[in-house]
Tab-separated table of C-alpha atoms in Angstrom:
chain	number	residue	atom	x	y	z
B	182	MET	CA	-8.921	10.445	-3.311
B	183	VAL	CA	-9.446	8.278	-0.267
B	184	ARG	CA	-12.604	7.635	1.743
B	185	SER	CA	-12.476	6.976	5.476
B	186	THR	CA	-15.332	4.865	6.769
B	187	PHE	CA	-16.267	3.590	10.191
B	188	ASN	CA	-18.323	0.593	11.204
B	189	THR	CA	-19.688	2.299	14.243
B	190	PHE	CA	-22.169	2.761	16.996
B	191	THR	CA	-21.439	-0.117	19.257
B	192	SER	CA	-19.826	2.028	21.930
B	193	ILE	CA	-20.636	5.448	23.302
B	194	SER	CA	-17.389	7.336	23.895
B	195	ILE	CA	-15.251	6.297	20.933
B	196	PRO	CA	-17.468	7.886	18.235
B	197	TYR	CA	-17.260	11.216	20.080
B	198	PHE	CA	-13.449	11.084	19.972
B	199	ILE	CA	-13.543	10.123	16.301
B	200	HIS	CA	-15.871	13.036	15.519
B	201	TYR	CA	-13.646	15.462	17.379
B	202	ILE	CA	-10.617	14.357	15.346
B	203	LEU	CA	-12.476	14.424	12.025
B	204	ARG	CA	-13.793	17.914	12.752
B	205	ALA	CA	-10.374	19.181	13.854
B	206	GLU	CA	-8.797	17.734	10.698
B	207	SER	CA	-11.651	18.807	8.372
B	208	ALA	CA	-11.874	15.199	7.213
B	209	PRO	CA	-15.256	13.850	6.119
B	210	ALA	CA	-16.167	10.190	6.617
B	211	ALA	CA	-18.955	7.700	6.145
B	212	PHE	CA	-20.415	5.976	9.191
B	213	PHE	CA	-22.162	2.634	8.925
B	214	VAL	CA	-24.384	2.446	11.983
B	215	VAL	CA	-25.849	-0.457	13.912
B	216	GLY	CA	-29.513	0.397	14.431
B	217	SER	CA	-29.944	-1.001	17.949
B	218	ASN	CA	-27.200	1.299	19.200
B	219	ALA	CA	-28.347	4.284	17.158
B	220	LEU	CA	-31.700	3.855	18.889
B	221	LEU	CA	-29.941	4.478	22.202
B	222	ASN	CA	-27.917	7.445	20.885
B	223	PRO	CA	-29.992	9.466	18.428
B	224	ASP	CA	-28.114	12.659	19.294
B	225	LEU	CA	-24.843	11.134	18.093
B	226	LEU	CA	-26.430	10.007	14.822
B	227	GLN	CA	-27.859	13.499	14.317
B	228	ARG	CA	-24.434	14.989	15.051
B	229	MET	CA	-22.803	12.729	12.439
B	230	HIS	CA	-25.300	13.968	9.890
B	231	ASP	CA	-25.086	17.624	10.939
B	232	GLU	CA	-21.303	17.558	10.601
B	233	GLY	CA	-21.653	16.466	6.991
B	234	HIS	CA	-20.692	12.827	7.313
B	235	GLU	CA	-22.485	10.237	5.237
B	236	ILE	CA	-24.645	7.725	7.049
B	237	GLY	CA	-25.064	4.113	5.988
B	238	THR	CA	-26.656	1.094	7.576
B	239	HIS	CA	-24.867	-1.843	9.178
B	240	THR	CA	-27.966	-3.906	10.143
B	241	PHE	CA	-29.973	-3.464	13.336
B	242	PHE	CA	-28.295	-6.102	15.526
B	243	HIS	CA	-24.978	-6.516	13.625
B	244	ALA	CA	-26.281	-9.683	11.981
B	245	ASP	CA	-24.109	-11.707	9.654
B	246	THR	CA	-26.012	-11.075	6.431
B	247	ALA	CA	-24.728	-14.264	4.810
B	248	GLN	CA	-26.106	-16.364	7.676
B	249	VAL	CA	-29.594	-14.948	8.279
B	250	GLU	CA	-32.771	-15.755	6.378
B	251	ASP	CA	-34.061	-13.253	3.823
B	252	LEU	CA	-36.949	-12.164	6.050
B	253	ARG	CA	-34.646	-11.356	8.967
B	254	LEU	CA	-32.243	-9.526	6.676
B	255	ARG	CA	-35.092	-7.417	5.284
B	256	LEU	CA	-36.310	-6.681	8.837
B	257	GLU	CA	-32.781	-5.732	9.984
B	258	ILE	CA	-32.230	-3.273	7.147
B	259	ASN	CA	-35.790	-1.931	7.205
B	260	ALA	CA	-35.720	-1.241	10.948
B	261	THR	CA	-32.350	0.499	10.691
B	262	GLN	CA	-33.481	2.493	7.674
B	263	ARG	CA	-36.645	3.694	9.394
B	264	LEU	CA	-34.701	4.663	12.500
B	265	ILE	CA	-32.071	6.598	10.555
B	266	SER	CA	-34.753	8.351	8.538
B	267	SER	CA	-36.713	9.322	11.650
B	268	ILE	CA	-33.598	10.892	13.206
B	269	ILE	CA	-31.818	12.620	10.316
B	270	GLY	CA	-34.820	13.245	8.066
B	271	HIS	CA	-33.861	11.149	5.051
B	272	GLN	CA	-33.005	7.606	4.137
B	273	ALA	CA	-29.553	6.142	3.944
B	274	VAL	CA	-28.683	4.547	0.619
B	275	MET	CA	-25.402	2.876	1.575
B	276	PHE	CA	-25.098	-0.478	3.302
B	277	ARG	CA	-22.106	-2.358	4.641
B	278	SER	CA	-22.482	-5.956	5.714
B	279	PRO	CA	-21.102	-6.900	9.102
B	280	TYR	CA	-18.322	-9.496	8.933
B	281	GLY	CA	-17.255	-8.799	5.418
B	282	ILE	CA	-18.571	-9.161	1.909
B	283	GLY	CA	-16.401	-6.174	1.097
B	284	SER	CA	-14.954	-7.383	-2.162
B	285	GLY	CA	-18.064	-9.071	-3.457
B	286	PRO	CA	-19.777	-12.350	-2.733
B	287	VAL	CA	-17.596	-15.422	-2.838
B	288	ASN	CA	-20.322	-18.058	-2.639
B	289	ALA	CA	-24.041	-18.496	-3.292
B	290	THR	CA	-25.033	-17.703	0.297
B	291	GLU	CA	-23.273	-14.337	0.178
B	292	ALA	CA	-24.678	-13.636	-3.284
B	293	ARG	CA	-28.205	-14.186	-1.944
B	294	SER	CA	-27.784	-11.508	0.712
B	295	VAL	CA	-26.314	-9.073	-1.822
B	296	PHE	CA	-29.336	-9.701	-4.054
B	297	VAL	CA	-31.718	-8.929	-1.157
B	298	LEU	CA	-29.858	-5.673	-0.487
B	299	HIS	CA	-29.974	-4.732	-4.162
B	300	GLN	CA	-33.724	-5.434	-4.288
B	301	SER	CA	-34.122	-3.138	-1.287
B	302	GLY	CA	-32.397	-0.287	-3.119
B	303	TYR	CA	-29.102	-0.197	-1.259
B	304	LEU	CA	-25.671	0.539	-2.571
B	305	GLY	CA	-23.371	-2.041	-1.022
B	306	VAL	CA	-20.130	-0.464	0.156
B	307	GLY	CA	-17.136	-2.609	0.908
B	308	ALA	CA	-13.624	-1.586	1.823
B	309	ASP	CA	-10.311	-2.423	0.268
B	310	ILE	CA	-8.194	-1.359	3.246
B	311	VAL	CA	-9.219	-2.855	6.587
B	312	PRO	CA	-6.587	-2.305	9.253
B	313	PRO	CA	-6.832	-5.034	11.907
B	314	ASP	CA	-7.800	-2.560	14.617
B	315	TRP	CA	-9.643	-5.307	16.502
B	316	GLN	CA	-6.329	-7.130	17.148
B	317	ASN	CA	-4.889	-4.749	19.766
B	318	GLN	CA	-2.283	-3.265	17.458
B	319	SER	CA	-0.562	0.004	18.286
B	320	ALA	CA	-1.645	3.287	16.750
B	321	GLU	CA	1.664	3.432	14.906
B	322	ALA	CA	1.158	-0.047	13.425
B	323	LEU	CA	-2.391	0.809	12.311
B	324	ALA	CA	-1.291	4.060	10.659
B	325	GLN	CA	1.600	2.282	8.939
B	326	TYR	CA	-0.745	-0.480	7.738
B	327	VAL	CA	-3.013	2.064	6.064
B	328	SER	CA	-0.081	3.923	4.480
B	329	ASP	CA	1.431	0.705	3.162
B	330	LYS	CA	-1.870	-0.585	1.756
B	331	VAL	CA	-2.736	2.688	0.037
B	332	LYS	CA	0.687	2.708	-1.621
B	333	THR	CA	0.858	-0.976	-2.567
B	334	THR	CA	-2.744	-1.775	-3.465
B	335	GLY	CA	-4.117	1.553	-4.599
B	336	GLY	CA	-6.970	1.044	-2.160
B	337	THR	CA	-9.257	4.001	-1.629
B	338	VAL	CA	-11.849	2.931	0.953
B	339	ILE	CA	-10.591	2.471	4.510
B	340	ALA	CA	-12.744	0.735	7.139
B	341	LEU	CA	-12.049	1.368	10.808
B	342	HIS	CA	-14.078	0.171	13.794
B	343	ASP	CA	-15.203	1.563	17.116
B	344	ALA	CA	-16.301	-1.726	18.678
B	345	GLY	CA	-15.210	-5.225	19.523
B	346	GLY	CA	-12.796	-4.257	22.247
B	347	ASN	CA	-10.554	-1.401	23.216
B	348	ARG	CA	-10.437	1.036	20.300
B	349	SER	CA	-8.179	3.634	21.882
B	350	GLN	CA	-5.400	2.774	19.426
B	351	THR	CA	-7.776	3.346	16.498
B	352	VAL	CA	-8.559	6.784	17.879
B	353	LEU	CA	-4.866	7.548	18.394
B	354	ALA	CA	-4.030	6.308	14.871
B	355	LEU	CA	-6.651	8.445	13.126
B	356	PRO	CA	-4.762	11.791	13.126
B	357	GLU	CA	-1.621	10.030	11.866
B	358	ILE	CA	-3.576	8.223	9.143
B	359	ILE	CA	-5.050	11.531	7.982
B	360	LYS	CA	-1.651	13.261	8.106
B	361	ASN	CA	0.068	10.460	6.156
B	362	LEU	CA	-2.646	10.350	3.487
B	363	ARG	CA	-2.461	14.082	2.946
B	364	ALA	CA	1.355	14.043	2.908
B	365	ASP	CA	1.163	11.448	0.136
B	366	GLY	CA	-1.094	13.725	-1.890
B	367	TYR	CA	-4.455	12.120	-1.177
B	368	VAL	CA	-7.626	14.114	-0.683
B	369	ILE	CA	-10.020	12.728	1.910
B	370	VAL	CA	-13.556	12.805	0.553
């Protein structure tokens, strides 16, 4: 089994393309949303939920959780949580830190932020396959990266992005990623 995830909600059009592809391919995903952008697009957040995708938080202003004070971190996750809950009718339990901390904390500063998240009741979700879709790679290169990593590392959580530049290649790679995973016998959950 493989899980597709998206650090999302920092652009308007790209999530709509992603949703179209996921629906056409009957492929569920988890979306980690930035609260400040969800505030501007509640209909898209509701659509994610209505289509059966899981919703997680990704802070309110895409703050680097290892660099902000505890109070700000608590405010970022609380504001995003309240917003998500007010739109979809229940709280999100998953959290993904912006800028990493996917494989666990590597120093005391990162451990502190993980502790704050744990105290707040969140399940921290990292990713073990992170195609460099922010580096202007082709759709073919992104799809090949995912295929290679799944085969060589046994990774099962893929993180893609919709922000930080032109994400058209991410959108174009998504159907190929899904096709390759299924051809290799993986079920997308």
